[in-house]
Coordinates of C-alpha atoms and ligand atoms in Angstrom, one line a residue:
X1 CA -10.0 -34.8 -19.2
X2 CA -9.9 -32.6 -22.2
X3 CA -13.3 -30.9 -22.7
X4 CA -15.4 -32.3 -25.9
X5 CA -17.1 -29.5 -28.3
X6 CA -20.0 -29.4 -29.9
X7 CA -21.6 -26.7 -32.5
X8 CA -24.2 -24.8 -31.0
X9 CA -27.7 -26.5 -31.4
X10 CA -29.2 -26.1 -34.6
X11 CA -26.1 -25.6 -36.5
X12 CA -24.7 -27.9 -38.6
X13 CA -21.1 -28.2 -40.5
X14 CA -20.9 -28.7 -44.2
X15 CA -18.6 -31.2 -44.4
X16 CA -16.4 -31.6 -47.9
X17 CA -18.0 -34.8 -49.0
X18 CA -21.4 -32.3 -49.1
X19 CA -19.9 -29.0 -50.1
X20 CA -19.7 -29.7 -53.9
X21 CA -23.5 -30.6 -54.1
X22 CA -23.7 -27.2 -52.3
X23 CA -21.8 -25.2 -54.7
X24 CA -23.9 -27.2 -57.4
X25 CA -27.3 -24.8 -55.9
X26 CA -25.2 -22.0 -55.8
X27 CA -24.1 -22.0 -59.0
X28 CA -27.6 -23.1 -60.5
X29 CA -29.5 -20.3 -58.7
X30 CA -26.2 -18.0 -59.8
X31 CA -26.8 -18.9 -63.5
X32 CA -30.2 -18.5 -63.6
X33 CA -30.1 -15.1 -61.6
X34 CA -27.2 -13.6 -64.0
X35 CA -29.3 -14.7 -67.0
X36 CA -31.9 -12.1 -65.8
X37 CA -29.6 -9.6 -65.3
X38 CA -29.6 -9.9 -61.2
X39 CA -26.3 -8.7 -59.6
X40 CA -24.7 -10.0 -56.1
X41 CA -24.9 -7.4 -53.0
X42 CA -23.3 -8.6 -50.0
X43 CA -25.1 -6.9 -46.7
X44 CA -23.7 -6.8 -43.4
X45 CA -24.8 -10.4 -40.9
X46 CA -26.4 -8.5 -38.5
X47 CA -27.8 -5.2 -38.1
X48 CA -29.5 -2.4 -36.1
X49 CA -32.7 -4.4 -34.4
X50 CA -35.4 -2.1 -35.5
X51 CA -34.6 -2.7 -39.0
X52 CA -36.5 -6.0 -38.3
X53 CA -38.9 -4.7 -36.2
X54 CA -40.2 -2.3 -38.7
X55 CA -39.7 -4.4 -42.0
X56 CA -40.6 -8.3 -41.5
X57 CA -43.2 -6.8 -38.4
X58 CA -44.0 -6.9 -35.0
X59 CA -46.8 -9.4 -35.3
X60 CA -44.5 -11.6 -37.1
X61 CA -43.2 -15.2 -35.0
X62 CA -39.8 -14.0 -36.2
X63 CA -39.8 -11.0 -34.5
X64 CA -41.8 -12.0 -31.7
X65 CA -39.9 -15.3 -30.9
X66 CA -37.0 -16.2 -33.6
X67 CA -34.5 -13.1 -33.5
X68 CA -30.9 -13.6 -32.2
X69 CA -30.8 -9.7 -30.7
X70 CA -28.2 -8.8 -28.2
X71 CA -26.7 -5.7 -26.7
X72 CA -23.4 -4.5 -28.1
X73 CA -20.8 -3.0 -26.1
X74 CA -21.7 0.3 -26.4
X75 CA -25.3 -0.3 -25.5
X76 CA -26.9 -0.7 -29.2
X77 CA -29.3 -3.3 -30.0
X78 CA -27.9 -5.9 -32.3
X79 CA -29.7 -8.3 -34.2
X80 CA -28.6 -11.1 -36.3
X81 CA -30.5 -11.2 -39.5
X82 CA -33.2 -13.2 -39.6
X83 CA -33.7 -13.2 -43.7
X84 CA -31.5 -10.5 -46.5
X85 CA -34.7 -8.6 -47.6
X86 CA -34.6 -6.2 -45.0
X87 CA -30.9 -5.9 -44.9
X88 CA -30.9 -5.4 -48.6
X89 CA -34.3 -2.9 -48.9
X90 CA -31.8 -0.8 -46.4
X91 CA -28.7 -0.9 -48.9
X92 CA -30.7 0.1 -51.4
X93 CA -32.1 3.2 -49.6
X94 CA -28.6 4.1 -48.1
X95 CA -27.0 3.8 -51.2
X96 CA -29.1 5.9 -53.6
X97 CA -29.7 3.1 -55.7
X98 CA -33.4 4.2 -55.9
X99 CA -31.7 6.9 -58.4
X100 CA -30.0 4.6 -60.3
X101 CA -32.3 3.0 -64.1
X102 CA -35.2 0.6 -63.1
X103 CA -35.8 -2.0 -62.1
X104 CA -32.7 -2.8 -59.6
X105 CA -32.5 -6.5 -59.5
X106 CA -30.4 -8.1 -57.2
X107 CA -29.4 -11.0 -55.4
X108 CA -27.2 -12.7 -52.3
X109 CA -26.7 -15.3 -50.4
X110 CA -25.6 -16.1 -47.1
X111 CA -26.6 -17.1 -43.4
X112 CA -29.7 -16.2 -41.4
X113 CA -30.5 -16.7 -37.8
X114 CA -33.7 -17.6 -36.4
X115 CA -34.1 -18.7 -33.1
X116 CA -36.7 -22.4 -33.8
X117 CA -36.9 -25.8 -32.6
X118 CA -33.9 -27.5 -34.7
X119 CA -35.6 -30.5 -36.8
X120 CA -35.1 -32.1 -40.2
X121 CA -34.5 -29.4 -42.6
X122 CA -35.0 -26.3 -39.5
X123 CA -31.9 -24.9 -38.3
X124 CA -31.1 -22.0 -36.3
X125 CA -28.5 -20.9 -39.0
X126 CA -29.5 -22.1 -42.1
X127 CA -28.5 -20.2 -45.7
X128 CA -30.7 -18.1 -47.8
X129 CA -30.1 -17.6 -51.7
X130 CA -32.1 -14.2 -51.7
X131 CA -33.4 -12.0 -54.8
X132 CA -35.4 -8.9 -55.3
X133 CA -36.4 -6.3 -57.6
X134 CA -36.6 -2.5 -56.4
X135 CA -38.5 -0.1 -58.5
X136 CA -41.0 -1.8 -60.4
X137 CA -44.3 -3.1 -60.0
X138 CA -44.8 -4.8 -63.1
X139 CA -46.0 -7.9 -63.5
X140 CA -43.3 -9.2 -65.3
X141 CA -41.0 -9.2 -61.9
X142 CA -43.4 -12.1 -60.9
X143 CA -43.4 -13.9 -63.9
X144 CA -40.0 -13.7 -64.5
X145 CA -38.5 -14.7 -61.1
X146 CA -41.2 -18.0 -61.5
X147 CA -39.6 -18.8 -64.5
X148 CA -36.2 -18.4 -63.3
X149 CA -37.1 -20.4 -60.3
X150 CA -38.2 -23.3 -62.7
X151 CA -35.1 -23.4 -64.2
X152 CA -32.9 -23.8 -61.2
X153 CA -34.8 -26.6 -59.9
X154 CA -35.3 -28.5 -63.1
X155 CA -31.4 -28.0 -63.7
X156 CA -31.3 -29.6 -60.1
X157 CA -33.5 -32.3 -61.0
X158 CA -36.2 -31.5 -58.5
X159 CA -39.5 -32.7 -58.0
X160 CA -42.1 -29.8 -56.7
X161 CA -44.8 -27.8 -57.0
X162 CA -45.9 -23.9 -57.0
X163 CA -48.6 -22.7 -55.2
X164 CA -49.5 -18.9 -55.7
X165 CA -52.1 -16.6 -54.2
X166 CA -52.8 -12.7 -54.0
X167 CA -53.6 -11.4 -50.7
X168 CA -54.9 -8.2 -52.3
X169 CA -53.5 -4.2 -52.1
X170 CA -53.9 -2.3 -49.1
X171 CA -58.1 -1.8 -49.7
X172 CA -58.7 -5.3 -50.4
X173 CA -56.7 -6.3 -47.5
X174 CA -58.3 -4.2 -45.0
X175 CA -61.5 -5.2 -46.4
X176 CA -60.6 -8.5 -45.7
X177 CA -59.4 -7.7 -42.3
X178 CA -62.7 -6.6 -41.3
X179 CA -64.3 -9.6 -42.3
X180 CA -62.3 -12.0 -40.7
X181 CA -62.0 -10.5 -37.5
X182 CA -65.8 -10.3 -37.5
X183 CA -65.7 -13.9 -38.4
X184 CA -63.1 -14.9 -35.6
X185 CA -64.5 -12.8 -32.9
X186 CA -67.2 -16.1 -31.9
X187 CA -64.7 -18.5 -31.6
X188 CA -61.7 -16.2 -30.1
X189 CA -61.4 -18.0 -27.0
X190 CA -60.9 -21.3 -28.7
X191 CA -58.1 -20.5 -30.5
X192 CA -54.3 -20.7 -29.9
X193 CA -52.7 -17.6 -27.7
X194 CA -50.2 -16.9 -30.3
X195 CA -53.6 -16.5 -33.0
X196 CA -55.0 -14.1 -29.9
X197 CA -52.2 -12.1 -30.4
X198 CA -53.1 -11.7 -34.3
X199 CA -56.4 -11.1 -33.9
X200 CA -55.5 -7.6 -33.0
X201 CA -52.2 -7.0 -34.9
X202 CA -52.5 -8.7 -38.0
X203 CA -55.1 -11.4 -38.9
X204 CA -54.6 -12.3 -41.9
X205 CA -51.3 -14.3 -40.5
X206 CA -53.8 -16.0 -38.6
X207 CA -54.6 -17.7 -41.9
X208 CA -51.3 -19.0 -41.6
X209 CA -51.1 -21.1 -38.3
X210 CA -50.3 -24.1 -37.8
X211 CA -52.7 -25.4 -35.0
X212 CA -54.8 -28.0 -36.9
X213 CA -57.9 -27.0 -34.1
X214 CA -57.5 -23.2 -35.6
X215 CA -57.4 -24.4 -39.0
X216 CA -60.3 -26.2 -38.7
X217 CA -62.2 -23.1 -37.1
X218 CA -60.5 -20.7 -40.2
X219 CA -61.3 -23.5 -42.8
X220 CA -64.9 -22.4 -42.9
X221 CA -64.1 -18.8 -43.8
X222 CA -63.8 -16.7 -46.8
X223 CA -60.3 -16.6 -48.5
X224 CA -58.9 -12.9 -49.3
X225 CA -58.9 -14.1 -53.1
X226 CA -62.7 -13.1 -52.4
X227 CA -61.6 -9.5 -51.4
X228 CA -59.9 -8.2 -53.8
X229 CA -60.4 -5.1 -55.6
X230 CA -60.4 -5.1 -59.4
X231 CA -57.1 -3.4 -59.4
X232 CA -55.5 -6.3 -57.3
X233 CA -57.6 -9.0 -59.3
X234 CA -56.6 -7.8 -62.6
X235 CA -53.0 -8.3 -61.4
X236 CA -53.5 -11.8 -60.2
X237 CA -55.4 -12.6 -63.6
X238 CA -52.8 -11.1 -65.8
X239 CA -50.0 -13.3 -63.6
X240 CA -51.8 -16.0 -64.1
X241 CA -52.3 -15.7 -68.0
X242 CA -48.7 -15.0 -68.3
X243 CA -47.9 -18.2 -66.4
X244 CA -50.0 -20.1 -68.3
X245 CA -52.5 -21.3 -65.9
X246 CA -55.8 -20.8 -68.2
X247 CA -54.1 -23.1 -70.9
X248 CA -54.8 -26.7 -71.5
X249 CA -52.5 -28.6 -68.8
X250 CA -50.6 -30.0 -71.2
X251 CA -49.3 -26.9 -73.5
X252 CA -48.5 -25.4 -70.4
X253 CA -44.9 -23.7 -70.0
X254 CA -44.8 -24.8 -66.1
X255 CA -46.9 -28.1 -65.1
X256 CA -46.5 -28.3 -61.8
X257 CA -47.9 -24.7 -60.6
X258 CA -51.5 -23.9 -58.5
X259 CA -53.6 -21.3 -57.1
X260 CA -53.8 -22.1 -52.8
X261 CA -56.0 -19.9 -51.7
X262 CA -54.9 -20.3 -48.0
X263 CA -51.9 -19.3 -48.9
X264 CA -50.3 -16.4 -46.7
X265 CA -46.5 -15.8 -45.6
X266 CA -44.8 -15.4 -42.5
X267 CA -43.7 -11.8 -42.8
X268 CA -45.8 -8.7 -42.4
X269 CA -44.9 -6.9 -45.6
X270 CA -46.3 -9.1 -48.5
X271 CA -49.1 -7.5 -50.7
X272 CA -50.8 -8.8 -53.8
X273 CA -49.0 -12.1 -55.4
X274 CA -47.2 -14.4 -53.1
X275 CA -45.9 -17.9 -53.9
X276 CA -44.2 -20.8 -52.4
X277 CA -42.6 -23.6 -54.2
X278 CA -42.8 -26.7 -52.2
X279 CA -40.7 -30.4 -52.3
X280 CA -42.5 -33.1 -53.2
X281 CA -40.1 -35.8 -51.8
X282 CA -41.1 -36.9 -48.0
X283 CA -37.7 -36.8 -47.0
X284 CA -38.5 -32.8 -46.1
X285 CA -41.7 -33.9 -43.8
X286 CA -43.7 -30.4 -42.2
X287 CA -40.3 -28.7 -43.6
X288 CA -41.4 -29.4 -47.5
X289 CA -41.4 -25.4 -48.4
X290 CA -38.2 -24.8 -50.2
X291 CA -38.8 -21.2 -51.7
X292 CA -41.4 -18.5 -50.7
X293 CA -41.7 -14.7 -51.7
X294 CA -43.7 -12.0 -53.0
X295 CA -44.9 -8.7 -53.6
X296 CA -43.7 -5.9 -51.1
X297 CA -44.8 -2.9 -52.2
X298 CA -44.5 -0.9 -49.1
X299 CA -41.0 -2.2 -47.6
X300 CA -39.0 0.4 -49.0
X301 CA -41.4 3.6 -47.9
X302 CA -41.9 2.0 -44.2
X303 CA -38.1 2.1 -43.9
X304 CA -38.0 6.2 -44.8
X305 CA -37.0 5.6 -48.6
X306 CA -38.6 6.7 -51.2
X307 CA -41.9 5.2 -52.9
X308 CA -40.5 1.8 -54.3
X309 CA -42.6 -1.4 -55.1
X310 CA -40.6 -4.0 -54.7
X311 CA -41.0 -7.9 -55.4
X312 CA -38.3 -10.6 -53.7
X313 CA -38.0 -14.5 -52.3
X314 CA -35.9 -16.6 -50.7
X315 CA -34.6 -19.9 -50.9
X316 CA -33.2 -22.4 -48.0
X317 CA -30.0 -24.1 -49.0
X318 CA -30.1 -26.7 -46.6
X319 CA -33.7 -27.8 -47.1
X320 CA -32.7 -27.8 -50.9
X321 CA -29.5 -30.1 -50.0
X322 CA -31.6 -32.4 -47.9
X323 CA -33.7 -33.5 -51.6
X324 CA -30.9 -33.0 -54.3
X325 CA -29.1 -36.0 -55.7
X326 CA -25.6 -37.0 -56.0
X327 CA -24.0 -34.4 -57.9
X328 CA -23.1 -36.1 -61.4
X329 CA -20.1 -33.8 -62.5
X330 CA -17.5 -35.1 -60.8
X331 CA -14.0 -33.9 -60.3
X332 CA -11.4 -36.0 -61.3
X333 CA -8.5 -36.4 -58.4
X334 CA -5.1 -36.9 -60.0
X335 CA -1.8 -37.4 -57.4
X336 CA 1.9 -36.2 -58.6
X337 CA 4.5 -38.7 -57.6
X338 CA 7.8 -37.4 -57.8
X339 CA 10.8 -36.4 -56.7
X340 CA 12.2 -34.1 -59.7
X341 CA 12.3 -30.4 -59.2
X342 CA 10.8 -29.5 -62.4
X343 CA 7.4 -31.5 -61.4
X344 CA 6.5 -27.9 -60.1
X345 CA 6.4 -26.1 -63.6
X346 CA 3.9 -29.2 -64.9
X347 CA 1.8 -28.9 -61.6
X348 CA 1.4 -25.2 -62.4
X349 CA 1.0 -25.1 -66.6
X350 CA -1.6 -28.1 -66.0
X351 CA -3.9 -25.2 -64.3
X352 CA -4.5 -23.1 -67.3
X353 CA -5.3 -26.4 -69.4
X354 CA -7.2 -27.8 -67.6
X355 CA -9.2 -24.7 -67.7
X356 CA -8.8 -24.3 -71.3
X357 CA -9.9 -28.5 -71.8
X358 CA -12.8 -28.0 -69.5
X359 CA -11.7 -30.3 -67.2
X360 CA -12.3 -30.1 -63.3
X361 CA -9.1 -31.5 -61.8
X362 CA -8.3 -32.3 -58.2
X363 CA -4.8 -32.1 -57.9
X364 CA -2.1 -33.3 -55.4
X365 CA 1.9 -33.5 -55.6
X366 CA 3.4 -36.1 -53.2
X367 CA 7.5 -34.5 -53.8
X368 CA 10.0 -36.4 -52.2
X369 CA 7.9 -39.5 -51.3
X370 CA 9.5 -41.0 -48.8
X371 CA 7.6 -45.0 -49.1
X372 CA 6.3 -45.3 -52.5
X373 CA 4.2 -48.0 -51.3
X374 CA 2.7 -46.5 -48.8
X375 CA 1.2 -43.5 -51.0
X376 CA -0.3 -46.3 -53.1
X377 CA -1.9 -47.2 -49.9
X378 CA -2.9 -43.4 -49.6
X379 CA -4.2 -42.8 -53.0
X380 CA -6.4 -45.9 -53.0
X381 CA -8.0 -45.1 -49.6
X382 CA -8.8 -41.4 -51.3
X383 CA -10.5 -43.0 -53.8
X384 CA -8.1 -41.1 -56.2
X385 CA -8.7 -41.5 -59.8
X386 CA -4.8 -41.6 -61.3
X387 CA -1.5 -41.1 -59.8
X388 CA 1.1 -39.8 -62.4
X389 CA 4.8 -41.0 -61.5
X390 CA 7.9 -38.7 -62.6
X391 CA 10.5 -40.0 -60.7
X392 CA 13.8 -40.9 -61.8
X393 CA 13.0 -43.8 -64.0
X394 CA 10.6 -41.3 -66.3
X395 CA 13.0 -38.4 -66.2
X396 CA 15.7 -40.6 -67.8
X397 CA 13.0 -42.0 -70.8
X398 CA 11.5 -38.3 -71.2
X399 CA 7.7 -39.4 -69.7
X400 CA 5.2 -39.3 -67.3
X401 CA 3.5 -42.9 -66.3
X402 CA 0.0 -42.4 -65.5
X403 CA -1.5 -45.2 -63.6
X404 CA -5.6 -45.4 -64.1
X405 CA -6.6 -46.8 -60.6
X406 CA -10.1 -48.1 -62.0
X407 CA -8.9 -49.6 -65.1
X408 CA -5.2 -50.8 -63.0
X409 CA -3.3 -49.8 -66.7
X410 CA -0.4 -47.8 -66.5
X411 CA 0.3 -45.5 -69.2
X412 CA 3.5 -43.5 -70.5
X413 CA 2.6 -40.3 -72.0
X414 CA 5.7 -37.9 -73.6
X415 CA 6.8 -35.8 -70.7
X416 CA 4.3 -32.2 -71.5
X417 CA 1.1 -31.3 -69.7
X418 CA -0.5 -30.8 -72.9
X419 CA -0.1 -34.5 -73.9
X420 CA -0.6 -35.0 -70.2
X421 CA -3.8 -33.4 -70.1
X422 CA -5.3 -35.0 -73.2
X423 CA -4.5 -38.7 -72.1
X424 CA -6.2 -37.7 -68.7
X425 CA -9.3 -36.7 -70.7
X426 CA -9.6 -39.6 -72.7
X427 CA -8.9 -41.9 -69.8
X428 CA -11.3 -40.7 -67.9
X429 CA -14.4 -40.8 -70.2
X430 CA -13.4 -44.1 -71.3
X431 CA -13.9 -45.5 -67.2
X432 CA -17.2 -42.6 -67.0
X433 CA -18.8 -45.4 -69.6
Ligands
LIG501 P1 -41.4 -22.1 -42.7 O1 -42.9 -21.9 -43.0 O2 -40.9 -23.4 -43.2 O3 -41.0 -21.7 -41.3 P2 -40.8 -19.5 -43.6 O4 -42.0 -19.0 -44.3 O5 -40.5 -19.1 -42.2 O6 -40.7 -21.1 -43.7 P3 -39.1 -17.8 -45.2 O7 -39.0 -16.7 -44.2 O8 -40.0 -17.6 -46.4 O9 -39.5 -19.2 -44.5 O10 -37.7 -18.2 -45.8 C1 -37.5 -18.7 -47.1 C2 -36.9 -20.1 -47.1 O11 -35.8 -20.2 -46.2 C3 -37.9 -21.1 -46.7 O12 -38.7 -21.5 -47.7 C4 -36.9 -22.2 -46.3 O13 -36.5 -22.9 -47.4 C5 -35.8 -21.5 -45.7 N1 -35.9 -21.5 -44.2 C6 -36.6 -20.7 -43.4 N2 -36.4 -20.9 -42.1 C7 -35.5 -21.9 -42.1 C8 -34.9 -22.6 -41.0 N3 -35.1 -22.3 -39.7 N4 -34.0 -23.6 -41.3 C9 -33.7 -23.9 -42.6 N5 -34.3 -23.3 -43.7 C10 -35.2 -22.3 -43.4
LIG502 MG1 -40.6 -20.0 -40.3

């Protein structure tokens, strides 16, 4: 018996009834991006392992558990990304473009790999819409990218809400540091082996576990909010302002935005402001975080460039497809019937107008149909909005017929796309009512 294949677990096809609500995040994140100037890189799938090691850190459960690494055939140790910051922090060092005019913004998408238990809105591969800026430590690269990030998921129609904290510069966090692992050290042997681990390398990501026993046990400690030094709270405070969280609820720019004080993130090289923007629909469950990012001041430096600050996040397609609607521009399918030669000059002019009349056409040409019937069968089955008929009948009168398969009417048009085009239009926002 033939063999039955299945995709790899924790990957997942895209099929084409999903991929135009895909494109529809793309292009919103695209939009909003390009409005602020971000351009596109496109950085290499997988790269040299230590990149990883050394940028999102070896206390990290992405390095420690997630990575996809593998020997290449000449003995070099290969890595899959796991996220585009670190892939893109190298680019930007290899390339010079620390010598290019400040800030460099940029963005990219693509796949990441992470090796996780596959569940609703968790994948192994999963896409990231990724964005940075390289050179700048303003506060107006966190300000802006939260106002961008409002306006793709209000153009999306989302419901969620931003939660931001500031885990302080590298004083405040070492201050913190010492705290918290003198406040740990009594309970160390009740808590999870994984938070064992970061009690030595890192503990502030302890902050971040998800055992609800360690939580408990960390619930009743200090917050690094408390820690930080004036430099590092006047930062947060000025972010804040800008953002509008000190004005009345209600004249407020963005509503649905908070401070979470146990907020941390799951990669080594944050500093100072870090945010997440969570779903609120339950459809997401433990998976409701659709954007995270923040403040990496050192990235650039730890990976032997030159002194950058730097400020990036990421966003999971998947998770974002899992909450957003039916996609309410709709392309409108239209089939050719017809067994004239010339059918092939209309099929091509009606490209470039439909272009110029702003309207998203489908189209496919049936030449030569053998059962005339039976495509009627076909088109209905498709769900296709109108066939258009040229066939010898219409060639003789000069015509198309357009038949509107909601409305049943058939139609005869004079035999131009423009005229084609036109009754198309009208047709179809008179059955969009
Ligand atoms: P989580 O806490 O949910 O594991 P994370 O902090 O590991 O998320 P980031 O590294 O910040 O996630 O990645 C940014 C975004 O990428 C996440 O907010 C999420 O939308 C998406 N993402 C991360 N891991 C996955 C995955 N395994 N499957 C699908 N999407 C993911
Ligand atoms: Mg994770």
């Amino acid at each position: 018996m033939q063999m039955k294949y299945q995709s790899p677990r924790g990957t997942q096809d895209v099929l084409p009834k999903d991929s135009k609500a895909w494109q529809r995040i793309i292009t919103a994140a695209k939009e909003a991006l390009e409005f602020y100037s971000f351009k596109e890189i496109i950085v290499p799938i997988f790269e040299y392992t230590e990149l990883f090691q050394r940028s999102v850190g070896e206390s990290s459960d992405i390095v420690n558990k997630e990575m996809y690494t593998f020997m290449d055939r000449s003995e070099r140790s290969i890595t899959l990304r796991p996220e585009l910051t670190a892939g893109i922090a190298r680019a930007y060092i290899e390339n010079g473009l620390h010598r290019e005019p400040k800030p460099i913004k940029l963005w990219s998408y693509g796949p990441a790999f992470r090796y996780e238990r596959p569940q609703v809105g968790r994948y192994r591969q999963f896409f990231q819409i990724s964005a940075e800026v390289l050179g700048s430590n303003s506060i107006a690269c966190e300000v802006e990218s939260v106002f961008a990030l409002t306006k793709i998921f209000n153009n999306l129609n989302l419901d969620y809400r931003i939660e931001i904290n500031s885990l302080g510069d590298d004083a405040s966090r070492r201050a913190y540091k010492e705290y918290f692992q003198k406040y740990t050290k009594g309970f160390l042997n009740d808590l999870c082996d994984d938070c064992k681990k970061r009690y030595e390398q890192n503990p502030l990501r302890m902050l971040d576990c998800k055992v609800v026993a360690d939580q408990e046990i960390f619930a009743g400690a200090k917050k690094p909010l408390e820690f930080l030094t004036d430099e590092s709270n006047k930062r947060f405070e000025g972010i804040k302002s800008l953002l509008g969280l000190y004005k009345e609820k209600d004249c407020r720019e963005i509503k649905n935005i908070v401070t979470n004080p146990n907020l941390v993130r799951g990669l080594d090289y944050y500093n100072d402001f870090v945010f997440e923007i969570k779903s609120t629909s339950e459809i997401l469950k433990g998976q409701s975080t659709i954007c995270g990012g923040g403040r990496y001041d050192n990235l650039v430096e730890s990976l032997g460039g030159p002194q950058s600050p730097g400020f990036g996040w990421a966003m999971g397609i998947e998770r974002l497809m899992l909450v957003v609607g039916e996609c309410s521009k709709k392309n409108i399918s239209v089939m050719f019937l017809s067994n004239q030669e010339d059918i092939f000059n209309y099929s091509n002019q009606l490209y470039d107008l439909t272009k110029e009349k702003d309207l998203n056409v489908n189209l496919e040409v049936i030449y030569n149909p053998s059962n005339i019937s039976k495509q009627l069968d076909a088109a209905l089955k498709k769900n296709v909005d109108f066939i258009i008929f040229y066939l010898d009948n219409e060639k003789e009168k000069n015509v198309f017929k357009i038949k509107n398969l909601q409305t049943r009417e058939e139609i005869e048009c004079m035999k131009d796309s423009s005229s084609m085009v036109d009754l198309l239009k009208s047709e179809y926002n008179k059955t969009k009512k």
